Coordinates of C-alpha atoms in Angstrom, one line a residue:
X18 CA 0.0 0.0 0.0
X19 CA 2.8 2.4 0.9
X20 CA 4.7 1.4 -2.3
X21 CA 1.6 2.3 -4.4
X22 CA 1.2 5.6 -2.6
X23 CA 4.9 6.4 -3.1
X24 CA 4.6 5.6 -6.8
X25 CA 1.5 7.8 -7.0
X26 CA 3.4 10.6 -5.3
X27 CA 6.4 10.1 -7.7
X28 CA 4.1 10.3 -10.7
X29 CA 2.3 13.4 -9.4
X30 CA 5.6 15.1 -8.6
X31 CA 7.0 14.1 -12.0
X32 CA 3.9 15.4 -13.7
X33 CA 4.1 18.7 -11.8
X34 CA 7.8 19.0 -12.6
X35 CA 7.1 18.4 -16.3
X36 CA 4.3 21.0 -16.3
X37 CA 6.5 23.5 -14.5
X38 CA 9.4 22.8 -16.9
X39 CA 7.1 23.1 -19.9
X40 CA 5.7 26.3 -18.6
X41 CA 9.2 27.7 -17.9
X42 CA 10.4 26.5 -21.4
X43 CA 7.3 28.2 -22.9
X44 CA 8.1 31.4 -20.9
X45 CA 11.7 31.3 -22.0
X46 CA 10.6 30.8 -25.6
X47 CA 8.3 33.8 -25.3
X48 CA 11.1 35.9 -23.8
X49 CA 13.5 34.9 -26.7
X50 CA 10.8 35.6 -29.2
X51 CA 10.0 39.1 -27.8
X52 CA 13.7 39.9 -27.5
X53 CA 14.3 39.0 -31.2
X54 CA 11.2 40.8 -32.3
X55 CA 12.1 44.0 -30.5
X56 CA 15.4 43.9 -32.3
X57 CA 13.7 43.2 -35.6
X58 CA 11.2 46.0 -35.2
X59 CA 14.0 48.5 -34.8
X60 CA 15.5 47.8 -38.2
X61 CA 12.8 45.9 -40.1
X62 CA 9.4 47.0 -39.0
X63 CA 7.6 45.3 -42.0
X64 CA 9.4 42.1 -41.2
X65 CA 8.3 42.2 -37.6
X66 CA 4.7 42.8 -38.7
X67 CA 4.8 39.7 -40.9
X68 CA 6.4 37.6 -38.2
X69 CA 3.6 38.3 -35.8
X70 CA 1.1 37.0 -38.3
X71 CA 2.7 33.6 -38.6
X72 CA 1.3 30.8 -36.4
X73 CA 4.2 28.5 -35.7
X74 CA 1.9 25.6 -34.6
X75 CA 0.9 25.3 -38.3
X76 CA 4.6 24.9 -39.2
X77 CA 5.2 22.1 -36.7
X78 CA 4.9 19.3 -39.4
X79 CA 7.7 20.7 -41.6
X80 CA 10.0 22.6 -39.2
X81 CA 11.1 22.3 -35.6
X82 CA 13.9 22.0 -33.1
X83 CA 15.9 19.0 -31.9
X84 CA 18.5 18.7 -29.1
X85 CA 22.1 17.8 -30.2
X86 CA 24.4 15.4 -28.3
X87 CA 26.0 18.3 -26.4
X88 CA 22.6 19.6 -25.2
X89 CA 22.4 22.5 -27.6
X90 CA 19.3 23.0 -29.8
X91 CA 19.4 22.9 -33.5
X92 CA 16.7 23.5 -36.2
X93 CA 15.4 20.9 -38.6
X94 CA 13.2 21.1 -41.7
X95 CA 11.5 18.6 -43.9
X96 CA 12.3 18.6 -47.6
X97 CA 13.1 16.3 -50.5
X98 CA 11.4 13.4 -48.7
X99 CA 13.6 13.6 -45.6
X100 CA 14.5 15.5 -42.5
X101 CA 17.4 18.0 -42.8
X102 CA 19.3 19.1 -39.7
X103 CA 20.6 22.6 -40.2
X104 CA 23.6 22.3 -37.9
X105 CA 25.7 19.5 -36.4
X106 CA 23.8 17.0 -34.3
X107 CA 26.9 16.5 -32.2
X108 CA 28.4 20.0 -31.4
X109 CA 26.6 22.8 -33.3
X110 CA 28.9 25.5 -31.8
X111 CA 32.1 23.8 -33.0
X112 CA 30.6 23.2 -36.4
X113 CA 29.7 26.9 -36.7
X114 CA 33.3 27.9 -35.7
X115 CA 34.8 25.5 -38.3
X116 CA 32.5 26.9 -41.0
X117 CA 33.5 30.5 -40.2
X118 CA 37.2 29.6 -40.5
X119 CA 36.6 28.8 -44.2
X120 CA 36.5 32.5 -45.0
X121 CA 39.3 35.0 -44.7
X122 CA 37.6 38.2 -43.8
X123 CA 39.1 41.2 -45.7
X124 CA 38.7 44.9 -44.9
X125 CA 35.8 46.3 -46.9
X126 CA 34.7 42.8 -47.9
X127 CA 31.0 42.2 -48.5
X128 CA 29.8 38.6 -47.6
X129 CA 26.6 37.2 -49.1
X130 CA 25.4 34.4 -46.8
X131 CA 22.6 32.2 -48.2
X132 CA 20.8 30.6 -45.2
X133 CA 20.6 31.6 -41.5
X134 CA 19.6 28.4 -39.6
X135 CA 20.2 29.0 -35.9
X136 CA 22.4 32.1 -36.5
X137 CA 25.5 30.5 -35.0
X138 CA 27.5 30.5 -38.3
X139 CA 26.7 34.1 -38.9
X140 CA 27.7 35.0 -35.4
X141 CA 31.1 33.4 -35.8
X142 CA 31.6 35.2 -39.2
X143 CA 30.7 38.5 -37.6
X144 CA 33.3 38.0 -34.8
X145 CA 36.0 38.3 -37.5
X146 CA 34.4 41.4 -39.2
X147 CA 35.1 45.0 -38.5
X148 CA 33.1 48.2 -39.3
X149 CA 34.3 48.2 -43.0
X150 CA 32.5 44.9 -43.7
X151 CA 28.9 44.2 -44.7
X152 CA 27.2 40.8 -44.2
X153 CA 24.1 40.3 -46.3
X154 CA 21.9 37.4 -45.1
X155 CA 19.3 35.7 -47.3
X156 CA 17.1 33.2 -45.4
X157 CA 14.9 31.5 -48.1
X158 CA 12.5 29.8 -45.6
X159 CA 10.5 32.6 -43.9
X160 CA 8.5 30.1 -41.9
X161 CA 11.6 28.4 -40.6
X162 CA 13.0 31.8 -39.6
X163 CA 9.9 32.5 -37.6
X164 CA 10.2 29.2 -35.8
X165 CA 13.8 29.9 -35.0
X166 CA 12.8 33.3 -33.5
X167 CA 11.3 31.3 -30.6
X168 CA 14.3 29.2 -29.8
X169 CA 17.5 31.1 -30.5
X170 CA 18.7 34.5 -29.4
X171 CA 20.0 36.3 -32.5
X172 CA 19.0 39.8 -31.6
X173 CA 22.7 40.8 -31.6
X174 CA 22.9 39.9 -35.3
X175 CA 19.8 41.8 -36.2
X176 CA 20.9 45.1 -34.5
X177 CA 24.4 44.8 -35.8
X178 CA 24.8 47.6 -38.4
X179 CA 27.2 45.4 -40.4
X180 CA 24.3 43.0 -41.2
X181 CA 21.5 43.3 -43.7
X182 CA 18.7 40.7 -43.9
X183 CA 17.0 39.9 -47.2
X184 CA 13.6 38.1 -47.4
X185 CA 11.8 37.5 -50.7
X186 CA 8.5 38.1 -48.7
X187 CA 9.5 41.7 -48.1
X188 CA 11.0 42.7 -51.4
X189 CA 10.6 40.4 -54.4
X190 CA 12.9 42.4 -56.6
X191 CA 16.3 41.3 -55.5
X192 CA 18.0 43.6 -58.0
X193 CA 16.5 46.6 -56.2
X194 CA 18.1 45.4 -53.0
X195 CA 21.5 44.7 -54.6
X196 CA 21.6 48.0 -56.4
X197 CA 21.7 49.6 -52.9
X198 CA 24.5 47.3 -51.7
X199 CA 26.9 46.7 -54.5
X200 CA 29.1 49.4 -56.1
X201 CA 31.9 48.9 -58.6
X202 CA 34.7 49.8 -56.3
X203 CA 34.0 46.8 -54.1
X204 CA 33.2 44.2 -56.7
X205 CA 36.5 42.4 -56.2
X206 CA 35.7 42.1 -52.5
X207 CA 32.4 40.2 -52.8
X208 CA 32.1 36.6 -51.6
X209 CA 29.3 34.0 -51.4
X210 CA 28.9 31.9 -48.3
X211 CA 26.3 29.1 -48.5
X212 CA 25.3 27.3 -45.3
X213 CA 25.4 23.5 -45.4
X214 CA 22.2 21.9 -46.8
X215 CA 20.8 25.2 -48.0
X216 CA 22.1 24.7 -51.6
X217 CA 20.3 21.4 -51.8
X218 CA 17.1 22.2 -49.9
X219 CA 16.6 25.6 -51.6
X220 CA 18.4 25.2 -54.9
X221 CA 16.2 27.5 -56.9
X222 CA 16.2 30.3 -54.4
X223 CA 20.0 29.9 -54.0
X224 CA 20.5 30.3 -57.7
X225 CA 18.2 33.3 -57.9
X226 CA 20.1 35.0 -55.0
X227 CA 23.4 34.4 -56.6
X228 CA 22.1 35.5 -60.0
X229 CA 20.8 38.7 -58.3
X230 CA 24.3 39.5 -57.0
X231 CA 26.0 38.7 -60.2
X232 CA 23.6 40.7 -62.3
X233 CA 24.2 43.8 -60.1
X234 CA 28.0 43.3 -60.5
X235 CA 27.4 43.3 -64.2
X236 CA 25.3 46.4 -64.0
X237 CA 28.0 48.2 -62.0
X238 CA 30.5 47.4 -64.7
X239 CA 28.1 48.7 -67.4
X240 CA 27.5 51.8 -65.2
X241 CA 31.2 52.5 -65.0
X242 CA 31.5 52.3 -68.7
X243 CA 28.5 54.6 -69.2
X244 CA 29.8 57.1 -66.6
X245 CA 33.2 57.2 -68.2
X246 CA 31.7 57.6 -71.7
X247 CA 29.4 60.5 -70.8
X248 CA 31.7 62.1 -68.2
X249 CA 30.4 65.7 -67.8
X250 CA 27.3 65.3 -69.8
X251 CA 25.3 63.4 -67.2
X252 CA 25.8 65.9 -64.3
X253 CA 25.0 68.8 -66.7
X254 CA 21.8 67.1 -67.8
X255 CA 21.0 66.3 -64.2
X256 CA 21.3 70.0 -63.3
X257 CA 19.1 71.0 -66.2
X258 CA 16.3 68.5 -65.2
X259 CA 16.5 69.5 -61.6
X260 CA 15.5 72.9 -62.7
X261 CA 13.1 71.8 -65.4
X262 CA 11.1 69.4 -63.3
X263 CA 10.0 72.3 -61.1
X264 CA 7.7 73.4 -63.9
X265 CA 6.3 70.1 -65.0
X266 CA 4.4 67.0 -63.8
X267 CA 5.5 63.6 -62.5
X268 CA 4.5 60.0 -63.0
X269 CA 3.0 59.7 -59.5
X270 CA 0.4 62.3 -60.4
X271 CA -0.6 60.2 -63.4
X272 CA -0.8 57.1 -61.3
X273 CA -3.1 58.8 -58.9
X274 CA -5.3 60.2 -61.7
X275 CA -5.7 56.7 -63.1
X276 CA -6.6 55.1 -59.7
X277 CA -10.4 55.5 -60.2
X278 CA -10.3 53.7 -63.5
X279 CA -9.9 49.9 -63.8
X280 CA -6.7 50.0 -65.8
X281 CA -5.6 46.6 -64.6
X282 CA -7.9 45.1 -67.3
X283 CA -6.7 47.5 -70.0
X284 CA -3.5 46.7 -72.0
X285 CA -0.4 48.9 -71.9
X286 CA 1.4 48.7 -75.3
X287 CA 5.1 49.2 -75.1
X288 CA 6.3 50.1 -78.6
X289 CA 10.0 49.7 -79.3
X290 CA 12.0 50.2 -82.6
X291 CA 12.8 46.6 -83.5
X292 CA 12.6 45.8 -87.3
X293 CA 9.4 43.8 -86.9
X294 CA 7.5 47.0 -86.0
X295 CA 7.4 47.9 -89.7
X296 CA 5.2 44.8 -90.2
X297 CA 2.3 45.7 -87.9
X298 CA 2.6 49.4 -87.1
X299 CA -0.5 50.4 -89.2
X300 CA -2.7 48.3 -86.9
X301 CA -1.7 50.3 -83.9
X302 CA -4.1 53.0 -84.9
X303 CA -7.0 50.7 -84.0
X304 CA -5.9 50.6 -80.4
X305 CA -6.2 54.4 -79.7
X306 CA -8.4 55.0 -76.7
X307 CA -8.5 51.3 -76.0
X308 CA -5.0 50.9 -74.6
X309 CA -2.2 53.0 -73.0
X310 CA 0.4 53.4 -75.7
X311 CA 4.0 54.1 -74.5
X312 CA 6.5 54.6 -77.4
X313 CA 10.3 54.7 -77.0
X314 CA 12.1 57.6 -78.7
X315 CA 13.7 55.4 -81.4
X316 CA 10.2 54.2 -82.6
X317 CA 8.7 57.7 -82.5
X318 CA 9.1 58.6 -86.2
X319 CA 7.7 55.2 -87.3
X320 CA 4.7 55.6 -85.0
X321 CA 3.9 59.2 -85.9
X322 CA 4.3 58.7 -89.6
X323 CA 1.8 55.8 -89.3
X324 CA -0.8 58.3 -88.0
X325 CA -0.7 57.1 -84.4
X326 CA -0.6 59.5 -81.5
X327 CA 1.2 58.0 -78.5
X328 CA -0.1 58.5 -75.0
X329 CA 3.4 58.8 -73.7
X330 CA 6.9 58.9 -75.3
X331 CA 9.8 57.7 -73.1
X332 CA 13.3 59.0 -73.8
X333 CA 16.2 58.5 -71.4
X334 CA 19.4 58.3 -73.5
X335 CA 21.8 61.3 -73.0
X336 CA 22.8 60.9 -76.6
X337 CA 19.5 60.1 -78.4
X338 CA 20.2 61.0 -82.0
X339 CA 18.4 64.0 -83.5
X340 CA 17.2 61.9 -86.4
X341 CA 14.6 60.2 -84.0
X342 CA 12.8 63.5 -83.8
X343 CA 13.2 65.1 -87.3
X344 CA 10.6 65.3 -90.0
X345 CA 7.6 64.8 -87.8
X346 CA 5.2 67.1 -85.9
X347 CA 5.9 66.6 -82.2
X348 CA 3.7 69.6 -81.0
X349 CA 1.2 67.5 -79.0
X350 CA 3.6 64.8 -77.7
X351 CA 3.5 64.0 -74.0
X352 CA 6.9 62.9 -72.7
X353 CA 8.4 60.9 -69.9
X354 CA 11.8 62.3 -68.8
X355 CA 14.4 61.3 -66.3
X356 CA 17.6 63.1 -65.3
X357 CA 19.6 61.7 -68.2
X358 CA 17.2 62.7 -71.0
X359 CA 19.0 64.6 -73.7
X360 CA 18.8 68.3 -72.9
X361 CA 18.1 69.4 -76.5
X362 CA 14.9 67.3 -76.6
X363 CA 13.6 69.0 -73.6
X364 CA 14.5 72.5 -74.9
X365 CA 13.0 71.9 -78.4
X366 CA 10.0 69.6 -77.7
X367 CA 9.3 69.4 -74.0
X368 CA 6.1 71.3 -73.4
X369 CA 4.2 68.5 -71.7
X370 CA 6.4 66.3 -69.5
X371 CA 6.0 63.7 -66.7
X372 CA 9.2 63.2 -64.7
X373 CA 10.4 60.1 -62.8
X374 CA 13.6 59.0 -61.2
X375 CA 16.1 60.5 -58.8
X376 CA 18.4 63.5 -59.1
X377 CA 20.7 63.8 -56.1
X378 CA 19.9 63.1 -52.4
X379 CA 19.4 66.6 -51.1
X380 CA 17.3 67.7 -54.0
X381 CA 15.2 64.5 -53.9
X382 CA 14.5 65.2 -50.2
X383 CA 13.6 68.9 -51.0
X384 CA 11.1 67.9 -53.7
X385 CA 9.6 65.3 -51.4
X386 CA 9.1 68.0 -48.7
X387 CA 7.1 70.2 -51.2
X388 CA 5.1 67.3 -52.8
X389 CA 4.4 65.2 -49.7
X390 CA 5.6 62.1 -51.6
X391 CA 8.7 61.0 -53.5
X392 CA 8.9 61.2 -57.3
X393 CA 8.9 57.5 -58.3
X394 CA 12.1 55.9 -59.3
X395 CA 12.5 52.4 -60.9
X396 CA 15.2 49.8 -61.1
X397 CA 15.1 48.9 -64.8
X398 CA 17.2 46.9 -67.2
X399 CA 19.2 49.7 -68.8
X400 CA 17.2 50.3 -72.0
X401 CA 14.4 52.8 -72.7
X402 CA 12.1 49.9 -73.4
X403 CA 12.7 48.5 -69.9
X404 CA 11.9 51.9 -68.5
X405 CA 8.7 52.1 -70.5
X406 CA 7.8 48.6 -69.2
X407 CA 8.2 49.4 -65.5
X408 CA 6.3 52.7 -66.0
X409 CA 3.4 50.7 -67.3
X410 CA 3.5 48.4 -64.3
X411 CA 3.8 51.3 -61.8
X412 CA 0.7 53.0 -63.3
X413 CA -1.3 49.9 -62.5
X414 CA -1.5 48.1 -65.9
X415 CA -1.4 44.3 -65.5
X416 CA -1.5 43.4 -69.2
X417 CA 1.6 44.5 -71.0
X418 CA 1.9 44.1 -74.8
X419 CA 5.3 44.3 -76.5
X420 CA 5.6 45.6 -80.0
X421 CA 8.8 46.0 -81.9
X422 CA 10.6 44.2 -79.1
X423 CA 12.7 42.0 -81.4
X424 CA 15.8 42.1 -79.2
X425 CA 17.6 40.6 -82.3
X426 CA 18.5 41.5 -85.8
X427 CA 15.4 40.1 -87.4
X428 CA 15.9 39.6 -91.2
X429 CA 19.4 41.0 -90.8
X430 CA 17.9 44.5 -89.8
X431 CA 18.8 46.4 -86.7
X432 CA 15.8 48.8 -86.3
X433 CA 12.7 50.0 -88.1
X434 CA 13.4 51.8 -91.4
X435 CA 12.5 55.2 -90.0
X436 CA 14.8 54.8 -87.0
X437 CA 17.8 54.2 -89.3
X438 CA 17.1 57.2 -91.7
X439 CA 20.1 59.5 -91.5
X440 CA 22.3 57.1 -89.6
X441 CA 25.9 57.1 -90.8
X442 CA 26.2 53.4 -90.6
X443 CA 24.5 50.7 -92.6
X444 CA 22.9 47.9 -90.8
X445 CA 25.8 45.6 -91.7
X446 CA 28.4 48.1 -90.4
X447 CA 26.3 48.6 -87.2
X448 CA 26.2 44.9 -86.5
X449 CA 29.9 44.5 -87.1
X450 CA 30.6 47.0 -84.3
X451 CA 28.5 44.9 -81.8
X452 CA 29.4 41.7 -80.1
X453 CA 27.2 39.1 -81.9
X454 CA 25.6 36.2 -80.1
X455 CA 22.7 33.9 -81.1
X456 CA 19.3 33.5 -79.5
X457 CA 16.2 31.4 -80.3
X458 CA 13.6 33.3 -82.3
X459 CA 9.8 33.0 -81.6
X460 CA 9.6 30.6 -84.5
X461 CA 12.4 28.3 -83.2
X462 CA 15.1 29.6 -85.6
X463 CA 18.3 31.0 -84.4
X464 CA 18.8 34.8 -84.7
X465 CA 21.8 37.1 -84.3
X466 CA 21.7 39.7 -81.6
X467 CA 24.2 41.7 -79.6
X468 CA 25.3 41.6 -76.0
X469 CA 23.2 44.5 -75.0
X470 CA 19.9 43.2 -76.4
X471 CA 20.7 39.7 -74.9
X472 CA 21.1 41.5 -71.6
X473 CA 17.7 43.3 -72.0
X474 CA 16.1 39.9 -73.0
X475 CA 17.3 38.4 -69.7
X476 CA 15.9 41.4 -67.8
X477 CA 12.5 41.1 -69.3
X478 CA 12.4 37.4 -68.5
X479 CA 13.5 38.0 -64.9
X480 CA 10.8 40.6 -64.3
X481 CA 8.1 38.6 -66.0
X482 CA 9.0 35.5 -63.9
X483 CA 9.1 37.6 -60.7
X484 CA 5.6 39.0 -61.4
X485 CA 4.1 36.0 -63.1
X486 CA 1.2 35.7 -60.7
X487 CA 0.3 39.4 -61.1
X488 CA 0.8 40.3 -64.8
X489 CA 0.3 39.0 -68.3
X490 CA 2.9 39.9 -70.9
X491 CA 2.0 39.4 -74.6
X492 CA 4.7 39.5 -77.2
X493 CA 2.9 40.9 -80.3
X494 CA 6.2 41.8 -82.0
X495 CA 5.6 39.1 -84.7
X496 CA 9.3 38.4 -85.0
X497 CA 12.6 38.6 -83.1
X498 CA 13.9 36.7 -80.0
X499 CA 11.8 34.4 -77.9
X500 CA 11.2 36.0 -74.5
X501 CA 10.4 33.4 -71.9
X502 CA 7.2 33.9 -70.0
X503 CA 5.4 35.9 -72.7
X504 CA 2.3 34.9 -74.6
X505 CA 3.2 35.0 -78.3
X506 CA 0.5 36.1 -80.6
X507 CA -0.2 38.5 -83.4
X508 CA -1.2 42.1 -82.8
X509 CA -4.5 41.5 -84.6
X510 CA -5.3 38.7 -82.1
X511 CA -4.2 40.9 -79.2
X512 CA -6.5 43.8 -80.3
X513 CA -9.5 41.4 -80.6
X514 CA -8.9 39.8 -77.2
X515 CA -7.6 42.7 -75.0
X516 CA -8.7 46.1 -76.4
X517 CA -12.3 46.1 -75.5
X518 CA -12.7 49.0 -73.1
X519 CA -12.7 52.7 -73.8
X520 CA -10.6 55.2 -71.9
X521 CA -8.9 58.3 -73.3
X522 CA -5.8 58.4 -71.2
X523 CA -4.2 61.1 -73.4
X524 CA -6.9 63.6 -72.3
X525 CA -6.5 62.6 -68.7
X526 CA -2.8 63.4 -68.9
X527 CA -3.5 66.7 -70.6
X528 CA -5.7 67.8 -67.7
X529 CA -3.1 67.1 -65.0
X530 CA -1.5 70.4 -63.8
X531 CA 2.2 71.0 -63.0
X532 CA 3.3 69.3 -59.7
X533 CA 4.1 72.6 -58.1
X534 CA 2.2 75.9 -57.7
X535 CA 3.9 79.2 -58.9
X536 CA 4.8 80.0 -55.3
X537 CA 6.4 76.6 -54.8
X538 CA 8.3 77.0 -58.1
X539 CA 9.8 80.3 -57.0
X540 CA 10.8 78.8 -53.6
X541 CA 12.4 75.7 -55.2
X542 CA 14.3 77.7 -57.8
X543 CA 15.7 80.0 -55.1
X544 CA 16.8 77.0 -53.0
X545 CA 18.3 75.2 -56.1
X546 CA 20.4 78.3 -56.8
X547 CA 21.9 78.0 -53.3
X548 CA 24.0 75.2 -54.7
X549 CA 26.3 77.9 -55.9
X550 CA 27.1 78.8 -52.3
X551 CA 27.5 75.2 -51.2
X552 CA 30.0 74.5 -54.0
X553 CA 32.0 77.6 -53.0
X554 CA 32.2 76.4 -49.4
X555 CA 33.2 73.0 -50.5
X556 CA 35.9 74.3 -52.8
X557 CA 37.4 76.3 -50.0
X558 CA 37.5 73.2 -47.8
X559 CA 38.9 70.9 -50.4
X560 CA 41.6 73.5 -51.4
X561 CA 42.7 73.7 -47.8
X562 CA 42.8 69.9 -47.4
X563 CA 44.9 69.4 -50.5
X564 CA 47.5 72.0 -49.4
X565 CA 47.7 70.3 -46.0
X566 CA 48.1 66.8 -47.4
X567 CA 50.7 67.9 -50.0
X568 CA 52.7 69.4 -47.2
X569 CA 52.3 66.2 -45.2
X570 CA 53.4 64.0 -48.1
X571 CA 56.4 66.3 -48.6
X572 CA 57.4 66.1 -45.0
X573 CA 57.1 62.3 -45.0
X574 CA 59.3 62.1 -48.1
X575 CA 62.0 64.2 -46.5
X576 CA 61.6 62.6 -43.0
X577 CA 61.2 66.1 -41.5
X578 CA 58.5 65.2 -39.0
X579 CA 58.8 63.3 -35.7
X580 CA 56.8 60.1 -35.4
X581 CA 54.4 61.4 -32.7
X582 CA 53.6 64.6 -34.7
X583 CA 53.2 62.5 -37.9
X584 CA 50.6 60.2 -36.1
X585 CA 48.7 63.3 -34.9
X586 CA 48.7 64.8 -38.4
X587 CA 47.4 61.4 -39.9
X588 CA 44.6 61.3 -37.3
X589 CA 43.6 64.8 -38.2
X590 CA 43.7 63.9 -41.9
X591 CA 41.5 60.9 -41.3
X592 CA 39.0 63.1 -39.4
X593 CA 39.0 65.5 -42.4
X594 CA 38.2 62.5 -44.7
X595 CA 35.2 61.7 -42.5
X596 CA 34.0 65.3 -42.5
X597 CA 34.3 65.8 -46.3
X598 CA 32.5 62.6 -47.0
X599 CA 29.5 63.9 -45.0
X600 CA 29.1 67.0 -47.3
X601 CA 25.8 66.5 -49.2
X602 CA 27.1 68.5 -52.2
X603 CA 29.8 65.8 -52.6
X604 CA 27.0 63.5 -54.0
X605 CA 26.8 65.8 -57.0
X606 CA 30.5 66.7 -57.3
X607 CA 31.3 62.9 -57.4
X608 CA 29.5 62.8 -60.8
X609 CA 32.3 64.9 -62.2
X610 CA 35.0 62.8 -60.6
X611 CA 34.0 59.3 -61.7
X612 CA 37.4 58.6 -63.2
X613 CA 39.2 59.3 -60.0
X614 CA 36.7 57.4 -57.9
X615 CA 36.8 54.3 -60.1
X616 CA 40.6 54.4 -60.3
X617 CA 40.9 54.7 -56.5
X618 CA 38.5 51.9 -56.0
X619 CA 40.5 49.6 -58.3
X620 CA 43.6 50.0 -56.1
X621 CA 42.8 51.1 -52.5
X622 CA 40.5 48.2 -51.6
X623 CA 42.6 45.4 -53.1
X624 CA 46.2 46.6 -52.5
X625 CA 47.1 45.3 -49.1
X626 CA 50.7 46.6 -48.9
X627 CA 50.1 50.3 -49.1
X628 CA 51.6 52.5 -46.4
X629 CA 50.4 55.8 -45.1
X630 CA 52.3 57.8 -47.7
X631 CA 50.9 55.8 -50.6
X632 CA 47.4 56.1 -49.2
X633 CA 47.8 59.9 -48.8
X634 CA 49.0 60.1 -52.4
X635 CA 46.0 58.1 -53.6
X636 CA 43.7 60.3 -51.5
X637 CA 45.3 63.4 -53.0
X638 CA 44.4 62.2 -56.5
X639 CA 40.8 61.7 -55.5
X640 CA 40.6 65.1 -53.8
X641 CA 42.1 66.8 -56.8
X642 CA 39.4 65.1 -58.8
X643 CA 36.8 66.6 -56.4
X644 CA 38.5 70.0 -56.7
X645 CA 38.3 69.9 -60.5
X646 CA 34.7 68.5 -60.2
X647 CA 33.7 71.5 -58.0
X648 CA 35.2 73.9 -60.5
X649 CA 33.2 72.3 -63.4
X650 CA 30.0 72.2 -61.3
X651 CA 30.4 75.9 -60.4
X652 CA 30.7 76.7 -64.1
X653 CA 27.6 74.6 -65.0
X654 CA 25.5 76.1 -62.2
X655 CA 26.3 79.5 -63.6
X656 CA 25.3 78.5 -67.1
X657 CA 22.3 76.3 -66.3
X658 CA 20.7 77.4 -63.0
X659 CA 21.5 81.1 -62.7
X660 CA 20.2 82.1 -66.1
X661 CA 16.4 82.8 -66.5

């Protein structure tokens, strides 16, 4: 009897102990979860909001936690018909330390980590990083991450300013994220780190993540080439459009005006200048008032001569040839401009304009203050057709129709006949100057194209895939390269199926007033002209810094300065570097000093044996570039901004 009673007491005590332990474990989990969430809310409020909506009980069948041999917890997830443990089942801490030792952390290095697991590997990598590094973490399994929020304390990783988390659920366009992270000067310092198991479990996401990084590296290389080619032209045009946009409209105004209408069911026709456009251009007239027609500048002559009035003409190239605009009446054309649009087009034809894109940080902020919203900016594929495509998406259209989007030399031709009128080169000469590759045509034959058009084709395919659940893209080019993800059909079929509604968007555009009132225009112009004073102040500072650094380099060469005094001078120089980098006008002056910035980036981040003297000399080259840039900017301000 006593034995039975003792057993009962033991069972009761054991049950109570388990209940208390479970309660304490639950309390601990709740504390960990809240601690992580508080950290997440500080830097990623939208992420925190999404995490709170996830019920982890529903994830219990596919993700959870197990205890390793040494007592530590590790996450597991089901995939590919088995259970995957995302850290060592023996000693997860030691495994994390061994993983981190694979990577030699370099100053200014950027490390792209695919996978997060329990955070231990990332924590070990961060131990070897300093303030010059950036660690970009992509966790492909959002549900798993939420489960781990309850069991592991990684709040220190989240708040660390050296880290940046990327989740597909927050921003589907990885190129937009990478464009904010990767710049040309640090391309040689990028490295991928893929956590064990993640490359197998999440193979598709891993490839997409790596492709996003590689694509931005390629974009930066192209941007360098573009900047070096246009040199002073881009900042000059930027100044002009900063002033010009004060008196015109912007794309956000048009988006808001179209909100009351159901444009999602109306097609947006993007008309490019591929050779196949000559085949079906006459049919475009049937679409007027039944679709939103965006025409790229190279196709403008072809379209206007066919008797078609575009709803919007997009022109972005700083060197768009004059022949695109000659011989046709452009009086009633409505334009979409950005900061790189050729100045002569705006001066000769730009009476009705919608702006989009950024200028430079301080001016962007000033415009936002007056408007109450930001002028929209888009990450596009580098061509005017790509820009027209994203404008259509931004305005709310969900059926996009491509015309003249050959992206290949269809029939051996490069553009429409009208686009090549007056061009110095024949089609054959033009092609010989391009890097030729082959792509599959819509009919299965192989077509010649060049590297640029191949790049644009990839961009279209990526954007279509990324938005496949939200948009329908019809390729009504009737020729050219096959663009994966599009519905291939004739323009006649497209008109019959899609162009059923009536909406005169051109008239809606005409009724939209300029973005700023006359009082705002005066106020903005006055503020814009203050750039002259900012440049003068900057010039005075940079002149003084150059003199000081030249004297310091001279003293180091002649060994005229005691070590203690030299160190003090170097500290002050470093402080000056920091101060000058905070000057907002430097954002603009840098446009004039691209050559010096790129050259410095090619050496300073990768040359590990440079001493203080060599670093100062490199810095001097950069600052003399800024000095010269400030001089050119002052001249351009006088010529562009100060004249009425």
